[in-house]
Coordinates of C-alpha atoms in Angstrom, one line a residue:
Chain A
X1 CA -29.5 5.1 13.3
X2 CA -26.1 4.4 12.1
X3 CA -26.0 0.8 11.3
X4 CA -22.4 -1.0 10.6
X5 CA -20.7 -4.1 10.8
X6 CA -17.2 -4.1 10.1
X7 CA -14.7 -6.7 9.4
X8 CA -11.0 -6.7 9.7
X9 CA -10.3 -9.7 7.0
X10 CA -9.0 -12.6 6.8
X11 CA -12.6 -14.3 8.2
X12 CA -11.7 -17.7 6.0
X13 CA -10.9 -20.0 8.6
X14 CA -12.1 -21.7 11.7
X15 CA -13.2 -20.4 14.3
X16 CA -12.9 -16.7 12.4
X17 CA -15.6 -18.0 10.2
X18 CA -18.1 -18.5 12.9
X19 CA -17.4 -15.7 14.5
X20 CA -18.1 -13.5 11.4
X21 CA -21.1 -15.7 10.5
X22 CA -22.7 -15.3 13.9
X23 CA -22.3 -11.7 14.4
X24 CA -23.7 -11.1 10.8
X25 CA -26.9 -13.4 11.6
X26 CA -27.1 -11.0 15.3
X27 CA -26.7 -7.6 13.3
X28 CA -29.2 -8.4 10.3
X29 CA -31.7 -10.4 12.4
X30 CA -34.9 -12.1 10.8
X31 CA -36.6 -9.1 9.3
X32 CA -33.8 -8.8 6.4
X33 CA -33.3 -11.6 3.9
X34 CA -32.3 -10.2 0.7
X35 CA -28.5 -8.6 0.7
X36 CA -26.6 -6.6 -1.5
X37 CA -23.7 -7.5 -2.4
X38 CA -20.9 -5.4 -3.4
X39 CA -17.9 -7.0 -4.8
X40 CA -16.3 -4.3 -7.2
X41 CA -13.0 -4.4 -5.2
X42 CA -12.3 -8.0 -6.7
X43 CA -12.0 -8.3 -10.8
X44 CA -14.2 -11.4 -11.1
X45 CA -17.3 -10.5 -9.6
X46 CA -19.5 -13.6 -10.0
X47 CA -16.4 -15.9 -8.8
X48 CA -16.2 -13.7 -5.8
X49 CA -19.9 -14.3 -4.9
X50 CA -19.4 -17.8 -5.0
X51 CA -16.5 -17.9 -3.0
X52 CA -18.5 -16.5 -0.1
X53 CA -21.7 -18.7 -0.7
X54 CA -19.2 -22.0 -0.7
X55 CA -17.3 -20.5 2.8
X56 CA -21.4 -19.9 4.4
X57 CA -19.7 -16.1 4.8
X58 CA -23.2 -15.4 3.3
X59 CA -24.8 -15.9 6.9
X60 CA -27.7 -18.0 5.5
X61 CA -28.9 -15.0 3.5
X62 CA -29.9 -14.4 0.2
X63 CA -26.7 -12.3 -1.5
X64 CA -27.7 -10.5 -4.7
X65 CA -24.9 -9.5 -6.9
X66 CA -24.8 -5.6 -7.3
X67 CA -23.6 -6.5 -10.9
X68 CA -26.3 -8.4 -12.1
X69 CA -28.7 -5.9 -11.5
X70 CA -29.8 -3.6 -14.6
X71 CA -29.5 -0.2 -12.1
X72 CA -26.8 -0.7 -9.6
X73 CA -28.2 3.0 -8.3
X74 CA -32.0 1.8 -8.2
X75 CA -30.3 -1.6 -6.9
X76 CA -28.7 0.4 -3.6
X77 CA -31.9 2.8 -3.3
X78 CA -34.1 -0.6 -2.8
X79 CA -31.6 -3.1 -0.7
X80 CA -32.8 -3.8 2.8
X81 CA -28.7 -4.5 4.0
X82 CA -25.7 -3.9 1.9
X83 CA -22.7 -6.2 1.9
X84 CA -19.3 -4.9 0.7
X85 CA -16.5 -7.5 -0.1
X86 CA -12.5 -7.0 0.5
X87 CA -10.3 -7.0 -2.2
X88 CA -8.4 -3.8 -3.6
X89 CA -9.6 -0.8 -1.9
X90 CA -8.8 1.8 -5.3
X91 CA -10.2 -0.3 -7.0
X92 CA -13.4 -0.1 -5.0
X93 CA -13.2 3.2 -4.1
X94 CA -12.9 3.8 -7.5
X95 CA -15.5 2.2 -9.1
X96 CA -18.2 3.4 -6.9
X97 CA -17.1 6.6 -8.1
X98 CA -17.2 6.3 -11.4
X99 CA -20.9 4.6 -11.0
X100 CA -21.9 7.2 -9.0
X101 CA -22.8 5.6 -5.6
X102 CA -21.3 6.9 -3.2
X103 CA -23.3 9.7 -2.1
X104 CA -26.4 7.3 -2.1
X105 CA -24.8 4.6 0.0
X106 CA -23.9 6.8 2.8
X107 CA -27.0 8.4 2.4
X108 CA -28.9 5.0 2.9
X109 CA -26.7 3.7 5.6
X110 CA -26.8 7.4 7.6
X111 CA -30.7 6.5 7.3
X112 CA -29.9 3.1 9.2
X113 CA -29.7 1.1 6.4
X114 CA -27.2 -2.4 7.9
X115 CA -23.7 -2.1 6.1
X116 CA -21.7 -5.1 6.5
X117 CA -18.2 -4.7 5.2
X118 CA -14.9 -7.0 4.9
X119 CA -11.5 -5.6 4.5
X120 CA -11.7 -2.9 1.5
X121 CA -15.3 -2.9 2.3
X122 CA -14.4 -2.0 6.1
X123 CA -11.6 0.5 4.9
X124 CA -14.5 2.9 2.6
X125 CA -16.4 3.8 5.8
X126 CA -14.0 6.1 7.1
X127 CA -13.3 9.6 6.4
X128 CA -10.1 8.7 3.6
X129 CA -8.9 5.3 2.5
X130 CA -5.4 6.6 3.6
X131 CA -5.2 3.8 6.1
X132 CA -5.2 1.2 3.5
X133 CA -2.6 -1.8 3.1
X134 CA -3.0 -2.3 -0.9
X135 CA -1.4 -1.2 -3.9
X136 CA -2.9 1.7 -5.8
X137 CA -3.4 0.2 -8.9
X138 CA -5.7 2.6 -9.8
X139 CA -6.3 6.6 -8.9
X140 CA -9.9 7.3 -7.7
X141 CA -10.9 11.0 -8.2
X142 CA -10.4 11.6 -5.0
X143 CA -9.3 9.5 -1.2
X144 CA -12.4 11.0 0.7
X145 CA -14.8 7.5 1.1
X146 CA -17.7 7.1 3.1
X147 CA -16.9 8.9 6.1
X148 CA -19.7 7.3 8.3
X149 CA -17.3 7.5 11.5
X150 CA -14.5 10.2 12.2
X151 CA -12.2 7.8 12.4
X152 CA -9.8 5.8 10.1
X153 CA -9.4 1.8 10.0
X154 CA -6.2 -0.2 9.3
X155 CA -7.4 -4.0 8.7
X156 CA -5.3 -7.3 8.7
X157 CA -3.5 -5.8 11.7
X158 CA -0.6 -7.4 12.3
X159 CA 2.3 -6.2 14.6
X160 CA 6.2 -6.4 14.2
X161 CA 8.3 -7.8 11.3
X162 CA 7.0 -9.9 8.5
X163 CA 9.0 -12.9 7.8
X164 CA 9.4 -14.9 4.3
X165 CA 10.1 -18.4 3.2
X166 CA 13.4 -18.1 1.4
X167 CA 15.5 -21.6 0.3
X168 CA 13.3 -22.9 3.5
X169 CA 13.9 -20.2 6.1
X170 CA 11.6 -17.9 7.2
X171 CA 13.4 -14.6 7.1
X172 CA 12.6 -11.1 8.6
X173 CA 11.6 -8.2 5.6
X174 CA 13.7 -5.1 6.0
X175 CA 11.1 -2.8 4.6
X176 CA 8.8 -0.9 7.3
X177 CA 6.2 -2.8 9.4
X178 CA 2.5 -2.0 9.6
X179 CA 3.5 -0.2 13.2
X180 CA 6.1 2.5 10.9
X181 CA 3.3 2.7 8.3
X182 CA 0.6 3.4 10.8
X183 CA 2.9 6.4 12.5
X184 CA 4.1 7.6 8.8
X185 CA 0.1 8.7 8.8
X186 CA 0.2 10.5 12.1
X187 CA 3.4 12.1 10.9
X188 CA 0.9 13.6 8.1
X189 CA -2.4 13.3 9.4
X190 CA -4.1 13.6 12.9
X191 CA -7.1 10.8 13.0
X192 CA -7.4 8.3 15.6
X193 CA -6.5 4.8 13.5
X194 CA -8.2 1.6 15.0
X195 CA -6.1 -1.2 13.6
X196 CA -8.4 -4.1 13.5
X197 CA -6.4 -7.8 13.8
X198 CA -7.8 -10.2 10.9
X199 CA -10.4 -12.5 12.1
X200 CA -12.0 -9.6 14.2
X201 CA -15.4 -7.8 14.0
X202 CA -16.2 -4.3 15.0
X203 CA -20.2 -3.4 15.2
X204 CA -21.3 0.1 15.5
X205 CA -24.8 0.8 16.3
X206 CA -25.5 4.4 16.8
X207 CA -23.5 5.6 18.9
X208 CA -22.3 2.6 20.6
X209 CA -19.1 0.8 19.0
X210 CA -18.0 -2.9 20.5
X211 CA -15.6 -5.4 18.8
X212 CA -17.2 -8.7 19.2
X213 CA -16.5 -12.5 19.1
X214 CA -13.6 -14.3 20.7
X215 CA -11.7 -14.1 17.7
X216 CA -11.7 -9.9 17.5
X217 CA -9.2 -7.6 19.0
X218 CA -8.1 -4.4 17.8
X219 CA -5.0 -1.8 18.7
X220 CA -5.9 1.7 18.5
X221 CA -3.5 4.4 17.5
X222 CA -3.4 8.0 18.2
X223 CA -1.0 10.4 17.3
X224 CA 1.9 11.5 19.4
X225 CA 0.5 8.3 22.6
X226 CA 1.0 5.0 22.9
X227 CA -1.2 2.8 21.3
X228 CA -4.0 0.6 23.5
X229 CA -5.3 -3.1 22.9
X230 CA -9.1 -3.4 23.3
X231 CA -11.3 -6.5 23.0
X232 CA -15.0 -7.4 23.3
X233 CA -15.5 -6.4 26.9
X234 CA -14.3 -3.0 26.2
X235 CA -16.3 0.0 24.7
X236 CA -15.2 1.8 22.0
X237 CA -18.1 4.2 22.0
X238 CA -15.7 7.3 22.8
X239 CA -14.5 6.7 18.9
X240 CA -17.6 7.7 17.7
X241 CA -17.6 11.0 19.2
Chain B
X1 CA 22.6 9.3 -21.7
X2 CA 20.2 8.4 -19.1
X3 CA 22.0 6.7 -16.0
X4 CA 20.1 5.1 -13.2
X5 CA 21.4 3.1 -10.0
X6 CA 18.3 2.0 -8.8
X7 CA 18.3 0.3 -4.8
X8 CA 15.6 -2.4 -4.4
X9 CA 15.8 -1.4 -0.7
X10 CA 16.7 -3.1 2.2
X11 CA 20.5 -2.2 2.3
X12 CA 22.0 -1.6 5.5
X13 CA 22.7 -5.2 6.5
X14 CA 26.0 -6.4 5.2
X15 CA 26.8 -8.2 2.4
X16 CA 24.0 -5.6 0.7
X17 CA 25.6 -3.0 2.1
X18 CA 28.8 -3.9 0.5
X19 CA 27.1 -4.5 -2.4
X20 CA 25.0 -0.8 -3.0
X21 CA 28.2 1.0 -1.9
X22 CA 30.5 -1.0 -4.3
X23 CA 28.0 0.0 -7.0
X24 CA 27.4 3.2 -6.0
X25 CA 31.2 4.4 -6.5
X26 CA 31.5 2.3 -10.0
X27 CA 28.3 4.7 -10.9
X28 CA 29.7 7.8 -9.7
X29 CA 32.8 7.3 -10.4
X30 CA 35.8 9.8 -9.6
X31 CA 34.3 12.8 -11.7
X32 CA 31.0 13.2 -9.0
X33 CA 32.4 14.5 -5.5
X34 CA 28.7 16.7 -4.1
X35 CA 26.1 14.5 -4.3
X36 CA 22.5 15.9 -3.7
X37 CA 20.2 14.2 -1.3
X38 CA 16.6 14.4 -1.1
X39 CA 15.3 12.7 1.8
X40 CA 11.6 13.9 1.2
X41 CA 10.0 10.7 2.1
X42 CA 10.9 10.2 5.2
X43 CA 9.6 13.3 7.9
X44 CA 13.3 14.0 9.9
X45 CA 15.6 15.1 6.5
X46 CA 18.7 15.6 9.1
X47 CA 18.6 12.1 10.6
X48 CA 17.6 10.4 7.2
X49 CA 21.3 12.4 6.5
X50 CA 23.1 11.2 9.4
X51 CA 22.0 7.6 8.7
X52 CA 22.9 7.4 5.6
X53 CA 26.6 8.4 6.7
X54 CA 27.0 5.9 9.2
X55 CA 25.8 3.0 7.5
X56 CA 28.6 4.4 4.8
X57 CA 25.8 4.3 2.5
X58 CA 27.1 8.0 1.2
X59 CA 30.2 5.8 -0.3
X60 CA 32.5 8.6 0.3
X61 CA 31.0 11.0 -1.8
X62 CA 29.6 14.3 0.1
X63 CA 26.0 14.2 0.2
X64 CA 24.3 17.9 0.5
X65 CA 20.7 17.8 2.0
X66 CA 18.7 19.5 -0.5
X67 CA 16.6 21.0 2.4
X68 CA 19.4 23.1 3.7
X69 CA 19.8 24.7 0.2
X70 CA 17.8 28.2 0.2
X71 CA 16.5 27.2 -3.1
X72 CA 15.5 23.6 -4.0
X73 CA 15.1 24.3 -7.9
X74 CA 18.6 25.4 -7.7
X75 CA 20.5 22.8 -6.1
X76 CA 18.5 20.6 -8.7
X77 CA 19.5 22.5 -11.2
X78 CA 23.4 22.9 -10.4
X79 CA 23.4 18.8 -9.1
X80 CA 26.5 17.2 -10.1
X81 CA 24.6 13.6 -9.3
X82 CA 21.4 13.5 -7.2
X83 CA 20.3 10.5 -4.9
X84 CA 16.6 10.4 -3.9
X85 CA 16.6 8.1 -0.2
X86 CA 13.6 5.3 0.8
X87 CA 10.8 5.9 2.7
X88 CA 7.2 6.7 2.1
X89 CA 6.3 7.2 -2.0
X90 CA 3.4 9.0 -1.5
X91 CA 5.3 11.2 0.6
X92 CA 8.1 11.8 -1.6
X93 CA 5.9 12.2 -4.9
X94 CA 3.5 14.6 -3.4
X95 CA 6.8 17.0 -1.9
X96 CA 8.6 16.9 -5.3
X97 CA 5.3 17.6 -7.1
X98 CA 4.3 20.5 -4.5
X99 CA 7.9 22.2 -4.4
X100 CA 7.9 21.6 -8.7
X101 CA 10.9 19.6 -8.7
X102 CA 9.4 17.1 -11.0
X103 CA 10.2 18.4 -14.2
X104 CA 13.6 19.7 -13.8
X105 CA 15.0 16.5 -12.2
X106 CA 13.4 14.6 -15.0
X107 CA 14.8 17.2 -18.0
X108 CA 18.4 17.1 -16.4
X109 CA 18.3 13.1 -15.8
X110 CA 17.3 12.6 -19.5
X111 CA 20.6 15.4 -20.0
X112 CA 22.8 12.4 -18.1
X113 CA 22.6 13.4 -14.8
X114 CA 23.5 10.6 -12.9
X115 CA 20.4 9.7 -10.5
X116 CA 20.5 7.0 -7.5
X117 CA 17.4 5.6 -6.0
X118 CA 16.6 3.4 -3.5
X119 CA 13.0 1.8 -2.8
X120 CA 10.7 5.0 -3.1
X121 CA 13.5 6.9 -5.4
X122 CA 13.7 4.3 -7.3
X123 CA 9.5 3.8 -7.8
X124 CA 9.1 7.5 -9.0
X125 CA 11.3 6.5 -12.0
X126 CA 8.8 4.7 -13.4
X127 CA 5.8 5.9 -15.5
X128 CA 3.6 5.9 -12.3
X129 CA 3.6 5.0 -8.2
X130 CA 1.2 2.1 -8.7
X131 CA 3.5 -0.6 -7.6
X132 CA 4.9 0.9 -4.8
X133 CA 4.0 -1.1 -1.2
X134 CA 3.7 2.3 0.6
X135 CA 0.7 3.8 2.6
X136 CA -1.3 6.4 0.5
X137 CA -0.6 8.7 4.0
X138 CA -0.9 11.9 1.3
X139 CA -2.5 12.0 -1.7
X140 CA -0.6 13.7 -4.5
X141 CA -1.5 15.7 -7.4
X142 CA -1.1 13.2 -9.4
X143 CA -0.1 9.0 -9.7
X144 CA 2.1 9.6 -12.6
X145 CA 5.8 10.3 -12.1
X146 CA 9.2 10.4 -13.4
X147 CA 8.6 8.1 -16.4
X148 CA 12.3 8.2 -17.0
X149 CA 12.0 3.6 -17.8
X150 CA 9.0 2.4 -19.5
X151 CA 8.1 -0.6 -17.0
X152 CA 6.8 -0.4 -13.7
X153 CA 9.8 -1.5 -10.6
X154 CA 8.4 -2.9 -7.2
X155 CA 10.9 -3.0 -4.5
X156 CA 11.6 -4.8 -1.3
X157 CA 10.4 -7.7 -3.6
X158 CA 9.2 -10.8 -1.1
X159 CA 7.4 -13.7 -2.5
X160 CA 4.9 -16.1 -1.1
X161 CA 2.8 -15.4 3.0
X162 CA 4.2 -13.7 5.1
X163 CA 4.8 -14.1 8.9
X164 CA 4.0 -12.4 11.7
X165 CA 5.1 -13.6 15.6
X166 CA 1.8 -13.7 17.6
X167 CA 2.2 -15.5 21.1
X168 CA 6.0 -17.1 20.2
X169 CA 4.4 -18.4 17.2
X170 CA 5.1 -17.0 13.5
X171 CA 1.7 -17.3 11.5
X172 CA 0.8 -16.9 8.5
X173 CA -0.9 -13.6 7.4
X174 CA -4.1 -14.0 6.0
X175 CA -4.3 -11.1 3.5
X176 CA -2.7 -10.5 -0.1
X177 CA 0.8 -11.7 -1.1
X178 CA 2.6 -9.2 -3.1
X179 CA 2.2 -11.5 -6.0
X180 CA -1.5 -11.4 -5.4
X181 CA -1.0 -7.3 -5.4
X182 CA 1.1 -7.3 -8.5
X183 CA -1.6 -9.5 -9.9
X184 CA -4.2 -6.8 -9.3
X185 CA -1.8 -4.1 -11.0
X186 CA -1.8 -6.4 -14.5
X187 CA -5.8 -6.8 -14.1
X188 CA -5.8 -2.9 -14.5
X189 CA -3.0 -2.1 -16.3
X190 CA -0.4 -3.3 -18.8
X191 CA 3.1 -2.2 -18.3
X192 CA 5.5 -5.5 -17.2
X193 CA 6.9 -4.5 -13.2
X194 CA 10.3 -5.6 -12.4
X195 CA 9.8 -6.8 -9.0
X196 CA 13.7 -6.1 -7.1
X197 CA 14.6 -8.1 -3.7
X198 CA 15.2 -6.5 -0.7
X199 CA 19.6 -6.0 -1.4
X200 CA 19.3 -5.5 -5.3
X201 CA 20.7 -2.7 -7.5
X202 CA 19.7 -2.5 -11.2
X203 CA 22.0 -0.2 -13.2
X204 CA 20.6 1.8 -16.6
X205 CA 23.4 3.3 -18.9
X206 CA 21.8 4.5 -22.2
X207 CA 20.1 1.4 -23.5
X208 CA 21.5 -1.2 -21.1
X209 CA 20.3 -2.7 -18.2
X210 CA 21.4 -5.1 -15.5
X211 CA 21.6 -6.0 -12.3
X212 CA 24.4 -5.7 -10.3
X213 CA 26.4 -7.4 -7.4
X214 CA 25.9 -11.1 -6.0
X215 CA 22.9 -10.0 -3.8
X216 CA 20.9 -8.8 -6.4
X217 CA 17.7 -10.9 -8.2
X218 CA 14.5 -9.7 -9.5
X219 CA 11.4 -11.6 -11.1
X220 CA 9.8 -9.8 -14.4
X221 CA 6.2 -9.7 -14.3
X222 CA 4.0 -9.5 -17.4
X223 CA 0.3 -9.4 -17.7
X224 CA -0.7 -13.1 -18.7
X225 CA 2.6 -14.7 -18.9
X226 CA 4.3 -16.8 -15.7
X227 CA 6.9 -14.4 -14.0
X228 CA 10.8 -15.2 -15.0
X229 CA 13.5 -14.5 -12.5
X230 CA 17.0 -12.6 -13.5
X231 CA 20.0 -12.0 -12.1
X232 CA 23.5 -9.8 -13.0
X233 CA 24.8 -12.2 -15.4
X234 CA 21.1 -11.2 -17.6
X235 CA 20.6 -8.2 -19.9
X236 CA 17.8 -6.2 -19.2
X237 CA 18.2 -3.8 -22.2
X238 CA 14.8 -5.6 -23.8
X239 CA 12.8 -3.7 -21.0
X240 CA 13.7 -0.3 -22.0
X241 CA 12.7 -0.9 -25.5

């Protein structure tokens, strides 16, 4: 049974934090204790490990560091939950590549193996990273990823025009909005796109899909409709067909 | 002589407008009167057209649509000046590659052919789209294009969080600032990005470089040194050497 726990970012602060740290302690339970984790879309891997252990992102349980381990591919074959940190999503995308993981990670997690992921890590599930928000500062071979559910993710949703701090102002950007990205890939590509706000968590558990915590809500977009809000009360099982 | 007006995007609102149009006939000149337009990264090529023209961002010159010319390669090849509009760069890179318009536009700028970009036209004249802020909505053949300047330009440069309105309130986003994006580029790679504000034109002529008209800044930034701000009164030329 499909097995997935999927943040939208931005999980830092209060009360997101407890949110994310409650729903990770409800989805791996007391029969896991040892996580991997994967932090290849960050450059400083062991920095980024300690990051989540000073925030308590790690839940309480034990993280090991994909990179310290001899066999990253023996590493992933053995883990009892795999934990995938945000950062740049190339760059992750493309080093799991180019160490050959891929195909035994969705393998593993198709076998019910529990996948948390944050951000980048919640991006390589889907069927392409094409729904994105970073900068492609490297090419992976290819933009297929995981595809574990038939439909795409957009995380750190965030609706309307950005503003920036300029001589003391806050000013509105003129360059397009997450909303104008979003429909630029229905104008190329059909996939439904659930664009997750920061601070929220999706869980998918077989068949059944939920956001949950007070802190999670999530806009989905379909091409050629309007887009619809959902929250925790609402199922989002239908995606998963 | 290689001759480059390159549009940091974000140009309609005046005094920018005034600005890019001011620049665009000292560029062009009174030789140029057909201008050819590719509007390939945005999906509705008539509108993008008819926009352009009533901002006045055509600066009197007569743009011609490249998609109403029976042969694309042709119109690039018979261009008295060519002007490559904004939009989405994966887009644009992945219709010039597909309709192999790459090479021909890059032989005849190197020839002198006047080119005008703005914010995805002017990212495909660097070695690669890896600075870009765009969605990877399509995936082209390739990362590398034009390569007509050796550094790397991001437009719609905006420094610091952004904002987002949620509830009345503008908050602060919780993701990557585009320094912390540009950051990621130098981890990977080496080639120094001029980062343009939104409003800001940089002219090439040959083996000089500036920016030009009084809304125009950009910050340089080089892999392990602190980023340094120029404006018009600068030269530029060391960055094509």
């Amino acid at each position: 049974m499909l097995r997935l726990l999927l943040g939208g970012g931005g999980h830092a602060p209060e009360p997101r934090r407890t949110v994310f740290i409650e729903a990770t302690k409800a989805f791996l339970g007391k029969i896991v204790d040892q996580v991997l984790f994967i932090p290849y879309a960050l450059e400083n891997y062991d920095r980024y490990l300690e990051i989540i252990r000073e925030l308590g992102l790690d839940a309480g349980y034990h993280l090991e560091g994909i990179h310290l381990s001899e066999n990253p591919l023996d590493a992933v074959t053995e883990a009892q939950a795999i934990y995938v940190g945000g950062g740049n999503t190339f760059r992750l995308l493309h080093t799991l590549q180019e160490k050959q993981l891929m195909s035994t990670i969705k393998a593993r997690t198709q076998d019910g193996l529990p996948y948390i992921g944050v951000s980048a890590g919640t991006n390589i599930v889907c069927p392409t990273i094409a729904t994105t928000n970073d900068m492609p500062i490297v090419w992976p071979q290819d933009l297929r990823a995981l595809d574990l559910v038939p439909f795409q993710i957009n995380p750190h949703f965030v609706s309307g025009t950005a503003h920036y701090m300029v001589d003391g102002i806050l000013v509105p950007y003129a360059g397009e909005t997450r909303e104008d990205r979003l429909k630029e890939y229905h104008e190329m590509n059909d996939r439904p796109i659930l664009a997750m706000s920061e601070g929220s968590v999706l869980c998918v558990e077989g068949k059944t899909a939920s956001l949950v915590g007070d802190t999670s809500w999530a806009r989905l977009f379909r091409k050629r409709q309007d887009p619809q809000d959902y929250t925790p009360r609402d199922s989002l099982d239908f995606l998963l067909s």
